[in-house]
Coordinates of C-alpha atoms in Angstrom, one line a residue:
M1 CA -10.1 -16.0 9.4
W2 CA -6.6 -14.8 9.3
P3 CA -4.3 -16.2 6.6
P4 CA -1.4 -18.4 7.8
R5 CA 1.1 -15.6 7.1
R6 CA -0.6 -13.2 9.5
I7 CA -1.0 -15.9 12.1
A8 CA 2.7 -16.6 12.0
G9 CA 3.5 -12.9 12.2
E10 CA 1.2 -12.2 15.2
A11 CA 2.6 -15.2 17.0
S12 CA 6.2 -14.1 16.5
L13 CA 5.4 -10.5 17.6
A14 CA 3.6 -11.8 20.7
L15 CA 6.6 -14.0 21.6
L16 CA 8.9 -11.1 21.0
L17 CA 6.9 -8.9 23.5
V18 CA 6.5 -11.7 26.1
L19 CA 10.1 -12.6 26.4
P20 CA 11.2 -9.1 27.8
A21 CA 8.2 -9.2 30.2
V22 CA 9.3 -12.6 31.5
A23 CA 13.0 -11.5 31.7
F24 CA 12.2 -8.2 33.6
G25 CA 9.8 -10.1 35.9
L26 CA 12.4 -12.7 37.0
L27 CA 15.2 -10.1 37.3
G28 CA 13.0 -7.9 39.3
Q29 CA 12.4 -10.7 41.8
R30 CA 8.7 -10.9 40.9
G31 CA 6.9 -14.1 41.7
V32 CA 6.5 -16.9 39.1
A33 CA 2.7 -16.6 39.1
E34 CA 2.8 -12.8 38.8
T35 CA 5.3 -13.0 35.9
A36 CA 3.3 -15.7 34.1
G37 CA 0.2 -13.5 34.5
V38 CA 1.9 -10.5 33.0
A39 CA 3.3 -12.6 30.1
L40 CA -0.1 -14.1 29.4
A41 CA -1.7 -10.6 29.4
V42 CA 0.9 -9.3 27.0
G43 CA 0.5 -12.4 24.7
L44 CA -3.3 -11.9 24.6
L45 CA -3.3 -8.2 24.1
T46 CA -0.9 -8.3 21.2
P47 CA -3.2 -9.9 18.6
L48 CA -6.3 -8.4 20.3
R49 CA -5.1 -4.9 19.3
R50 CA -6.3 -5.6 15.7
V51 CA -9.9 -6.1 16.9
L52 CA -10.1 -3.7 19.9
P53 CA -7.4 -1.1 19.2
A54 CA -8.8 1.6 21.6
T55 CA -9.3 -0.8 24.5
V56 CA -5.9 -2.4 24.1
L57 CA -4.3 1.1 24.0
L58 CA -5.9 2.1 27.3
V59 CA -5.0 -1.2 29.0
A60 CA -1.4 -1.1 27.7
A61 CA -1.0 2.6 28.8
A62 CA -2.3 1.9 32.3
G63 CA -0.2 -1.3 32.6
S64 CA 3.0 0.4 31.5
A65 CA 2.7 2.8 34.4
V66 CA 2.6 -0.1 36.9
L67 CA 4.7 -2.6 35.0
P68 CA 7.6 -1.0 33.1
E69 CA 8.4 -4.3 31.3
T70 CA 5.2 -3.8 29.2
G71 CA 6.6 -0.6 27.6
A72 CA 7.2 -2.3 24.3
L73 CA 3.5 -3.2 24.1
V74 CA 2.6 0.4 24.4
L75 CA 4.5 1.2 21.2
I76 CA 2.8 -1.5 19.2
A77 CA -0.6 -0.7 20.7
A78 CA -0.2 3.0 19.9
W79 CA 0.9 2.2 16.3
S80 CA -2.1 -0.1 15.8
A81 CA -4.6 2.3 17.4
G82 CA -3.4 5.2 15.2
R83 CA -4.1 3.0 12.1
R84 CA -7.4 1.5 13.1
I85 CA -9.3 4.0 15.3
G86 CA -11.7 5.8 12.9
G87 CA -12.2 9.6 13.1
L88 CA -9.7 12.2 14.0
G89 CA -11.6 13.4 17.0
R90 CA -12.2 9.9 18.4
A91 CA -8.6 8.9 17.9
A92 CA -7.4 12.1 19.6
G93 CA -9.8 11.5 22.6
F94 CA -8.5 8.0 23.2
F95 CA -4.9 9.0 22.9
A96 CA -5.5 11.9 25.4
I97 CA -7.2 9.5 27.8
A98 CA -4.3 7.0 27.5
Y99 CA -1.7 9.8 28.0
T100 CA -3.5 11.2 31.1
L101 CA -4.1 7.7 32.6
S102 CA -0.4 6.6 32.1
L103 CA 1.0 9.9 33.5
G104 CA -1.4 9.9 36.5
L105 CA -0.6 6.4 37.5
S106 CA 3.1 7.0 37.1
V107 CA 2.8 10.0 39.5
L108 CA 0.8 8.0 42.0
R109 CA 3.3 5.2 41.8
E110 CA 6.4 7.3 42.3
Q111 CA 6.1 10.2 44.6
S112 CA 9.4 11.6 43.4
L113 CA 7.7 12.4 40.1
L114 CA 6.0 15.3 41.9
S115 CA 9.2 17.3 41.2
P116 CA 8.4 19.7 38.3
S117 CA 11.5 18.8 36.3
I118 CA 11.0 15.0 36.7
L119 CA 7.3 15.4 36.0
L120 CA 8.0 17.3 32.8
F121 CA 10.6 14.8 31.7
S122 CA 8.1 11.9 32.3
G123 CA 5.4 13.7 30.4
L124 CA 7.7 14.2 27.4
W125 CA 8.8 10.6 27.5
L126 CA 5.2 9.4 27.5
L127 CA 4.5 11.8 24.6
V128 CA 7.3 10.3 22.5
S129 CA 6.5 6.7 23.3
L130 CA 2.7 7.0 23.0
I131 CA 1.8 9.8 20.7
V132 CA 4.5 9.6 18.1
P133 CA 3.8 5.9 17.2
G134 CA 0.1 6.7 17.0
L135 CA 0.8 9.6 14.6
A136 CA 3.1 7.4 12.5
G137 CA 0.5 4.7 12.3
R138 CA -2.3 7.1 11.4
Y139 CA -0.1 8.7 8.7
W140 CA 0.8 5.3 7.2
S141 CA -2.9 4.2 7.2
Q142 CA -4.0 7.5 5.5
R143 CA -1.3 7.2 2.9
R144 CA -2.2 3.7 2.1
T145 CA -5.9 4.6 1.8
L146 CA -5.0 7.5 -0.5
T147 CA -2.8 5.2 -2.6
D148 CA -5.5 2.6 -2.9
T149 CA -8.0 5.3 -3.9
L150 CA -5.6 6.6 -6.6
Y151 CA -5.0 3.2 -8.0
E152 CA -8.8 2.5 -8.1
Y153 CA -9.2 5.8 -9.9
N154 CA -6.4 4.9 -12.3
S155 CA -8.1 1.5 -12.9
Q156 CA -11.4 3.2 -13.7
L157 CA -9.8 5.6 -16.1
I158 CA -7.9 2.9 -17.9
R159 CA -11.0 0.7 -18.2
E160 CA -13.0 3.6 -19.5
R161 CA -10.3 4.4 -22.0
A162 CA -10.2 0.8 -23.1
M163 CA -13.9 0.7 -23.6
I164 CA -13.9 3.9 -25.6
A165 CA -11.1 2.6 -27.8
G166 CA -12.9 -0.7 -28.2
H167 CA -16.2 1.0 -29.2
A168 CA -14.2 3.1 -31.7
R169 CA -12.6 0.0 -33.3
I170 CA -16.0 -1.7 -33.5
R171 CA -17.6 1.3 -35.2
E172 CA -14.7 1.5 -37.7
R173 CA -14.8 -2.2 -38.5
Q174 CA -18.5 -2.1 -39.0
R175 CA -18.1 0.9 -41.3
I176 CA -15.4 -1.0 -43.3
A177 CA -17.6 -4.1 -43.4
Q178 CA -20.5 -2.1 -44.7
D179 CA -18.4 -0.5 -47.4
M180 CA -17.1 -3.9 -48.5
H181 CA -20.5 -5.4 -48.6
D182 CA -22.1 -2.6 -50.5
S183 CA -19.3 -2.3 -53.1
L184 CA -17.6 -5.7 -53.5
G185 CA -20.6 -7.7 -52.7
H186 CA -22.7 -6.0 -55.4
Q187 CA -19.9 -6.4 -58.0
L188 CA -19.3 -10.1 -57.2
A189 CA -23.0 -10.8 -57.4
L190 CA -23.2 -9.2 -60.8
I191 CA -20.1 -11.3 -62.0
A192 CA -21.7 -14.5 -60.7
V193 CA -25.0 -13.7 -62.5
H194 CA -23.5 -12.8 -65.8
T195 CA -21.0 -15.7 -65.9
G196 CA -23.8 -18.1 -65.0
A197 CA -25.9 -16.7 -67.9
L198 CA -22.9 -16.8 -70.2
E199 CA -22.1 -20.4 -69.3
V200 CA -25.3 -21.7 -70.9
D201 CA -24.8 -19.7 -74.1
R202 CA -25.0 -22.2 -77.0
E203 CA -22.6 -20.2 -79.2
L204 CA -19.7 -20.9 -76.8
T205 CA -17.3 -23.7 -77.5
G206 CA -16.5 -26.3 -74.9
R207 CA -13.2 -24.7 -74.0
Q208 CA -14.9 -21.3 -73.6
R209 CA -17.7 -22.7 -71.5
E210 CA -15.2 -24.4 -69.2
A211 CA -13.3 -21.1 -68.7
V212 CA -16.6 -19.3 -67.9
G213 CA -17.4 -22.0 -65.4
V214 CA -14.1 -21.4 -63.7
L215 CA -14.9 -17.7 -63.5
R216 CA -18.3 -18.4 -62.0
E217 CA -16.9 -20.7 -59.4
A218 CA -14.2 -18.2 -58.6
S219 CA -16.8 -15.4 -58.1
V220 CA -19.0 -17.7 -55.9
A221 CA -15.9 -18.6 -53.8
A222 CA -15.0 -14.9 -53.6
M223 CA -18.5 -14.1 -52.3
H224 CA -18.2 -16.7 -49.6
E225 CA -14.8 -15.3 -48.6
L226 CA -16.2 -11.8 -48.6
R227 CA -19.0 -12.9 -46.3
D228 CA -16.4 -14.5 -44.0
V229 CA -14.4 -11.3 -43.8
V230 CA -17.5 -9.2 -43.3
G231 CA -18.5 -11.4 -40.4
L232 CA -15.1 -11.1 -38.8
L233 CA -15.1 -7.4 -39.2
R234 CA -18.5 -7.1 -37.6
D235 CA -17.3 -9.1 -34.5
G236 CA -19.9 -11.8 -35.0
T237 CA -22.8 -9.5 -35.9
E238 CA -25.0 -10.5 -38.7
A239 CA -24.2 -8.9 -42.1
P240 CA -26.9 -8.6 -44.8
G241 CA -26.7 -11.0 -47.7
P242 CA -25.6 -10.0 -51.2
E243 CA -29.2 -9.1 -52.1
G244 CA -29.7 -7.3 -48.8
T245 CA -32.5 -9.6 -47.7
E246 CA -30.9 -12.4 -45.8
P247 CA -28.3 -12.4 -43.1
A248 CA -24.9 -13.6 -44.1
T249 CA -22.8 -15.5 -41.6
A250 CA -19.5 -17.3 -41.9
P251 CA -20.1 -20.6 -43.7
E252 CA -19.6 -23.7 -41.6
A253 CA -17.4 -26.6 -42.6
G254 CA -19.2 -28.9 -45.0
H255 CA -21.7 -26.2 -46.0
P256 CA -22.6 -26.7 -49.7
G257 CA -20.7 -24.2 -51.9
A258 CA -18.4 -23.2 -49.1
P259 CA -14.9 -24.4 -49.9
S260 CA -12.5 -25.4 -47.1
R261 CA -10.2 -22.7 -45.9
G262 CA -7.5 -25.1 -44.8
V263 CA -5.0 -27.6 -46.2
A264 CA -8.0 -29.7 -47.3
G265 CA -9.0 -26.8 -49.6
I266 CA -5.6 -26.7 -51.4
D267 CA -6.7 -29.5 -53.8
S268 CA -9.6 -27.2 -54.9
L269 CA -7.2 -24.3 -55.5
V270 CA -5.0 -26.5 -57.6
E271 CA -7.9 -27.9 -59.6
T272 CA -9.3 -24.5 -60.2
S273 CA -5.9 -23.3 -61.6
R274 CA -5.6 -26.4 -63.7
R275 CA -9.1 -25.8 -65.2
A276 CA -8.0 -22.2 -66.0
G277 CA -5.3 -23.6 -68.3
A278 CA -2.2 -23.6 -66.0
T279 CA 0.2 -26.5 -65.8
M280 CA -0.2 -27.6 -62.2
E281 CA 1.5 -30.3 -60.1
L282 CA 0.7 -31.0 -56.4
R283 CA 3.2 -33.0 -54.3
R284 CA 2.8 -34.4 -50.8
S285 CA 5.4 -36.0 -48.7
G286 CA 5.6 -37.2 -45.1
E287 CA 3.0 -38.3 -42.6
V288 CA 0.0 -36.1 -42.6
R289 CA -0.4 -34.4 -39.2
P290 CA -3.0 -31.9 -37.9
L291 CA -2.4 -28.2 -37.6
A292 CA -3.9 -25.6 -35.4
P293 CA -6.9 -23.9 -37.1
T294 CA -5.0 -20.7 -37.6
A295 CA -2.0 -22.4 -39.0
D296 CA -4.2 -24.5 -41.3
H297 CA -5.8 -21.4 -42.6
A298 CA -2.4 -19.8 -43.1
A299 CA -1.3 -22.7 -45.3
Y300 CA -4.4 -22.2 -47.4
R301 CA -3.8 -18.5 -47.8
L302 CA -0.1 -19.1 -48.6
V303 CA -1.0 -21.4 -51.5
Q304 CA -3.7 -19.0 -52.6
E305 CA -1.3 -16.1 -52.7
G306 CA 1.3 -18.1 -54.5
L307 CA -1.0 -19.2 -57.2
T308 CA -2.4 -15.6 -57.6
N309 CA 1.1 -14.2 -58.0
A310 CA 2.0 -16.9 -60.5
H311 CA -1.0 -16.3 -62.6
K312 CA -0.5 -12.5 -62.4
H313 CA 3.2 -12.2 -62.9
A314 CA 4.1 -15.4 -64.8
P315 CA 1.2 -16.3 -67.1
G316 CA 1.6 -19.6 -68.9
A317 CA 4.4 -20.8 -66.5
S318 CA 4.2 -24.2 -64.9
I319 CA 3.4 -24.2 -61.2
T320 CA 4.3 -26.7 -58.5
V321 CA 2.7 -26.9 -55.1
A322 CA 4.5 -29.0 -52.5
L323 CA 3.3 -29.9 -49.0
R324 CA 6.1 -31.5 -46.8
Y325 CA 5.2 -32.8 -43.4
E326 CA 8.4 -32.5 -41.4
E327 CA 8.9 -33.6 -37.8
D328 CA 7.8 -30.3 -36.2
S329 CA 6.2 -28.3 -38.9
L330 CA 4.5 -28.2 -42.3
V331 CA 6.5 -26.7 -45.1
V332 CA 4.3 -25.3 -47.9
E333 CA 6.0 -24.3 -51.2
V334 CA 4.6 -22.7 -54.4
T335 CA 7.1 -22.6 -57.2
N336 CA 6.6 -21.4 -60.8
S337 CA 8.9 -21.5 -63.7
P338 CA 9.9 -18.3 -65.7
A339 CA 7.1 -16.5 -67.5
A340 CA 6.5 -17.8 -71.0
A341 CA 5.5 -14.3 -72.3
P342 CA 6.1 -10.8 -71.2
V343 CA 3.9 -9.7 -68.3
P344 CA 1.3 -7.1 -69.3
G345 CA 1.9 -3.7 -67.7
S346 CA -1.7 -3.3 -66.8
V347 CA -1.6 -6.1 -64.2
A348 CA -2.6 -4.6 -60.9
G349 CA -0.8 -5.5 -57.7
G350 CA -1.2 -4.0 -54.2
G351 CA 2.1 -5.4 -52.9
Q352 CA 0.5 -6.3 -49.6
G353 CA 0.0 -10.0 -50.1
L354 CA 3.4 -11.2 -48.9
T355 CA 3.3 -8.8 -45.9
G356 CA 0.0 -10.2 -44.8
L357 CA 1.4 -13.8 -45.2
E358 CA 4.4 -12.9 -43.1
E359 CA 2.2 -11.6 -40.3
R360 CA -0.1 -14.7 -40.4
A361 CA 3.0 -16.9 -40.1
R362 CA 4.5 -14.9 -37.3
L363 CA 1.3 -15.0 -35.2
V364 CA 1.3 -18.9 -35.4
G365 CA 5.0 -19.2 -34.7
G366 CA 6.1 -19.8 -38.3
M367 CA 7.9 -17.9 -41.1
V368 CA 7.6 -17.1 -44.8
H369 CA 10.3 -16.8 -47.4
A370 CA 9.9 -15.5 -51.0
G371 CA 12.5 -15.1 -53.7
R372 CA 13.8 -16.0 -57.2
T373 CA 14.8 -19.5 -58.1
A374 CA 18.1 -20.4 -60.0
D375 CA 16.3 -20.7 -63.3
G376 CA 14.6 -17.3 -63.0
G377 CA 11.3 -18.5 -61.6
F378 CA 9.8 -17.6 -58.3
R379 CA 9.4 -19.5 -55.0
L380 CA 7.1 -18.8 -52.1
A381 CA 7.6 -21.0 -49.0
G382 CA 6.2 -21.1 -45.5
V383 CA 7.0 -23.0 -42.3
L384 CA 4.0 -23.6 -40.1
P385 CA 4.1 -25.5 -36.7
Y386 CA 1.8 -28.3 -35.9
T387 CA -0.6 -28.4 -33.0
S388 CA 1.2 -29.0 -29.7
Q389 CA 0.9 -32.3 -27.8
G390 CA -1.4 -30.7 -25.3
G391 CA -3.6 -29.4 -27.9
N392 CA -2.7 -25.8 -27.3
Q393 CA -3.5 -23.4 -30.1
A394 CA -2.3 -20.0 -30.8
T395 CA -4.2 -17.3 -29.1
F396 CA -5.0 -14.1 -30.9
V397 CA -5.8 -10.9 -29.1
A398 CA -6.2 -7.3 -30.1
A399 CA -2.9 -5.6 -30.8
P400 CA -3.1 -3.0 -28.0
D401 CA -3.7 -5.8 -25.4
D402 CA -1.2 -8.3 -26.9
F403 CA 1.3 -7.9 -24.1
R404 CA -1.3 -8.3 -21.4
A405 CA -3.0 -11.4 -22.7
Q406 CA 0.2 -13.3 -23.5
R407 CA 2.2 -12.3 -20.5
P408 CA 2.9 -15.2 -18.1
A409 CA 1.7 -15.1 -14.6
G410 CA 4.2 -14.0 -11.9
P411 CA 5.1 -15.8 -8.7
F412 CA 2.0 -14.3 -6.9
G413 CA -0.4 -14.9 -9.8
E414 CA -1.7 -12.8 -12.6
M415 CA -1.4 -9.1 -12.0
D416 CA -4.3 -7.0 -13.1
P417 CA -2.9 -4.9 -15.9
V418 CA -5.3 -2.1 -15.3
I419 CA -3.7 -1.2 -11.9
E420 CA -0.2 -0.9 -13.2
G421 CA 1.0 2.7 -13.1
Q422 CA 1.9 2.9 -16.8
G423 CA 0.5 5.5 -19.1
L424 CA -1.3 7.4 -16.4
P425 CA -3.7 10.2 -17.5
K426 CA -2.3 13.7 -17.0
E427 CA -4.8 14.6 -14.3
L428 CA -4.0 11.5 -12.3
A429 CA -0.2 12.0 -12.8
K430 CA -0.5 15.5 -11.5
A431 CA -2.6 14.4 -8.5
M432 CA -0.1 11.7 -7.7
S433 CA 2.8 14.2 -8.1
R434 CA 1.1 16.7 -5.7
N435 CA 0.4 13.9 -3.3
K436 CA 4.1 12.8 -3.3
R437 CA 5.2 16.4 -2.7
G438 CA 2.7 16.8 0.1
S439 CA 3.8 13.5 1.6
G440 CA 7.4 14.6 1.4
I441 CA 6.6 17.8 3.2
A442 CA 4.6 16.0 5.8
I443 CA 7.3 13.5 6.4
G444 CA 9.9 16.3 6.6
C445 CA 7.8 18.2 9.1
G446 CA 7.2 15.1 11.2
V447 CA 10.9 14.2 11.2
A448 CA 11.8 17.7 12.2
A449 CA 9.3 17.8 15.0
L450 CA 10.5 14.4 16.2
V451 CA 14.1 15.6 16.2
A452 CA 13.2 18.8 18.0
L453 CA 11.3 16.7 20.6
V454 CA 14.2 14.4 21.1
L455 CA 16.6 17.3 21.5
L456 CA 14.3 18.9 24.0
A457 CA 14.0 15.7 25.9
A458 CA 17.8 15.3 25.9
L459 CA 18.2 18.9 27.3
I460 CA 15.7 18.1 30.0
V461 CA 17.4 14.9 30.9
G462 CA 20.7 16.6 30.9
G463 CA 19.4 19.4 33.1
V464 CA 17.9 16.9 35.6
F465 CA 21.2 15.0 35.6
L466 CA 23.1 18.1 36.4
F467 CA 20.6 19.2 39.0
R468 CA 21.1 15.8 40.8
E469 CA 24.9 16.0 40.5
A470 CA 24.8 19.5 41.9
D471 CA 22.7 18.3 44.9
D472 CA 25.4 15.7 45.5
A473 CA 28.4 18.0 45.2
M474 CA 27.4 21.5 46.4
I475 CA 26.5 23.1 49.7
E476 CA 25.8 26.7 50.9
P477 CA 28.2 28.6 53.0
K478 CA 25.9 28.5 56.0
Q479 CA 26.1 24.8 55.9
Y480 CA 29.9 25.0 56.0
H481 CA 29.9 27.4 59.0
A482 CA 27.4 25.2 60.9
V483 CA 29.8 22.3 61.0
K484 CA 32.3 22.5 63.9
V485 CA 35.7 20.8 64.3
G486 CA 35.6 18.0 66.8
Q487 CA 32.1 16.7 65.7
S488 CA 31.8 13.0 64.9
E489 CA 32.3 12.0 61.3
A490 CA 28.9 10.2 61.2
E491 CA 27.1 13.4 62.4
V492 CA 28.9 15.6 59.8
R493 CA 28.3 13.2 56.9
E494 CA 24.7 12.9 57.7
R495 CA 24.3 16.7 57.4
L496 CA 26.3 17.0 54.2
P497 CA 26.0 15.4 50.7
H498 CA 28.2 12.4 49.9
G499 CA 30.2 14.3 47.3
N500 CA 30.5 11.4 44.8
S501 CA 30.1 13.5 41.6
F502 CA 32.1 14.3 38.5
L503 CA 31.8 17.9 39.4
T504 CA 34.4 17.4 42.3
S505 CA 36.8 15.3 40.3
D506 CA 39.3 18.1 39.6
V507 CA 39.0 20.3 42.7
E508 CA 42.0 18.5 44.3
K509 CA 44.4 20.3 41.9
G510 CA 45.9 23.3 43.8
A511 CA 44.2 22.4 47.1
P512 CA 46.1 22.7 50.4
P513 CA 47.9 19.6 51.8
V514 CA 45.7 17.0 53.5
P515 CA 46.4 16.4 57.2
E516 CA 48.4 13.2 57.8
G517 CA 46.3 10.1 58.1
A518 CA 43.1 12.0 57.3
R519 CA 40.3 11.3 54.8
C520 CA 38.6 14.3 53.3
L521 CA 35.2 15.2 51.8
T522 CA 35.5 17.9 49.2
L523 CA 32.4 19.9 48.2
L524 CA 31.7 22.9 46.0
S525 CA 30.1 26.1 47.1
T526 CA 26.8 27.5 45.7
E527 CA 28.3 31.0 45.6
F528 CA 30.6 32.4 43.0
G529 CA 34.3 32.9 43.4
T530 CA 36.2 36.1 43.7
T531 CA 37.1 35.9 40.0
W532 CA 35.7 34.2 36.9
D533 CA 38.4 31.5 37.0
A534 CA 38.1 30.8 40.7
E535 CA 35.9 28.0 42.1
P536 CA 35.2 28.2 45.9
V537 CA 35.7 24.8 47.6
F538 CA 34.9 23.5 51.1
R539 CA 36.9 20.6 52.5
F540 CA 36.2 18.5 55.6
C541 CA 38.9 16.1 56.8
F542 CA 38.3 13.2 59.2
R543 CA 40.6 11.0 61.3
D544 CA 39.6 8.3 63.8
G545 CA 35.9 9.1 63.3
V546 CA 36.2 12.8 64.2
L547 CA 36.3 16.0 62.1
V548 CA 39.9 17.3 62.5
E549 CA 39.9 20.1 59.9
K550 CA 37.7 22.1 57.7
K551 CA 39.0 24.5 55.1
S552 CA 37.5 27.0 52.6
F553 CA 39.7 27.8 49.5
E554 CA 39.5 28.5 45.8
V555 CA 40.9 26.5 42.9
E556 CA 41.1 27.4 39.3
S557 CA 38.3 26.1 37.2

């Protein structure tokens, strides 16, 4: 089934070809029935050329020889046949048959075409109107096929390159995950075991036992987080457990021992810091509203980073955690007062925590600010948007494909990014460059051949025109001598050309006077004059239906 756009186009083209056929038929005094039949045939052949290109080409070529008003159909049929007839030999055969058929029918229809010059002109005209559109259509079809092949090749290369890059990323992430599991997992397991044994030591005081419990809980929480990270790095593949015997997957919500990684887990972070001896305060304001999972996790990480920095860089300082639910976003703040004692120089810091928080906030459409307070303390704040009304959530994609996954669809739908001609491989770029140069040369040669053909046709047309004008304006000397004064005008004019030609327009200059009351017929001679500037002229003057004078003279050309 054709799409509506093609149906409309074919209907418009058929109407455009039918109207001239009707107009020529009526102006040529052809009957209404015959004109209607020709118009119906043209209207049916126009869309049928897509299904039967060779048949329509032959019918149109034969019809144009008998019905000149169908000449426009020949151009369309030749273009379509050049595009759709498969095989160079098959296409050349059909076009040769169409050319021979059209030329033969034209010769049979007009006996005057038997003249060599007129026959040559007719053959060249058919060559231009039949063969040139076919060559143009075939070139366009082959160029389009080549372009589609190149784009398909380009798509395959880009897909393969993306697969190789994806496999490389997966291998590297698995290697990192394995290293983290083997090193950090082992160390955290040892910390959990030793702190668990130390917690039940009877020689510890209550305060010391409480601090050891905090360390044990922190080590257990760190193990759960490590397992989460290892699971993400492995792209969902199972990671071995801390002891290397059981698979470790990301803990689900509500799993015993797996603390929440969202806003709900902030209370646990505050309580853990309070049990570690820090002066903590948690403030909430506004109506609680849900966040997207990624934003919820970012809020948890922001508080976690703020508390870590406060414990590391301002030990003993009071810490305030504030959660403010605004109209369009959640504002999370972690503020600590100035350090109560100098910070030990051995405290390690990677300097990457704030950078990671800023990236987390940016990906969910928020922002993070960190800086000193007026009293010398430190403040870490983040603005995180809520879940939208439609429930849309932020979509995370791999960095190299970010622009593709988040790009909006165009007016004609989503464009496949793998067929865009960006970042082409060198081999494909060279192939396409060579193809462009070859196409340019082919187009140039085709245009030059077409121009030469048109010029040749123009020369032939001009020669034929001059030949006809010469027949109407020139006679041989023996014809002049065969005419006698006193013969009737009708008899003389029947034996001579009519002389209505632009070649005789200037021969009256310098001619002898015309007899009074006479009308003259002036003709040129087929012989040369006595000089290069002289033009021999024959003049016949008539009066009262009788030839009264004939003169032979020369004028300057």
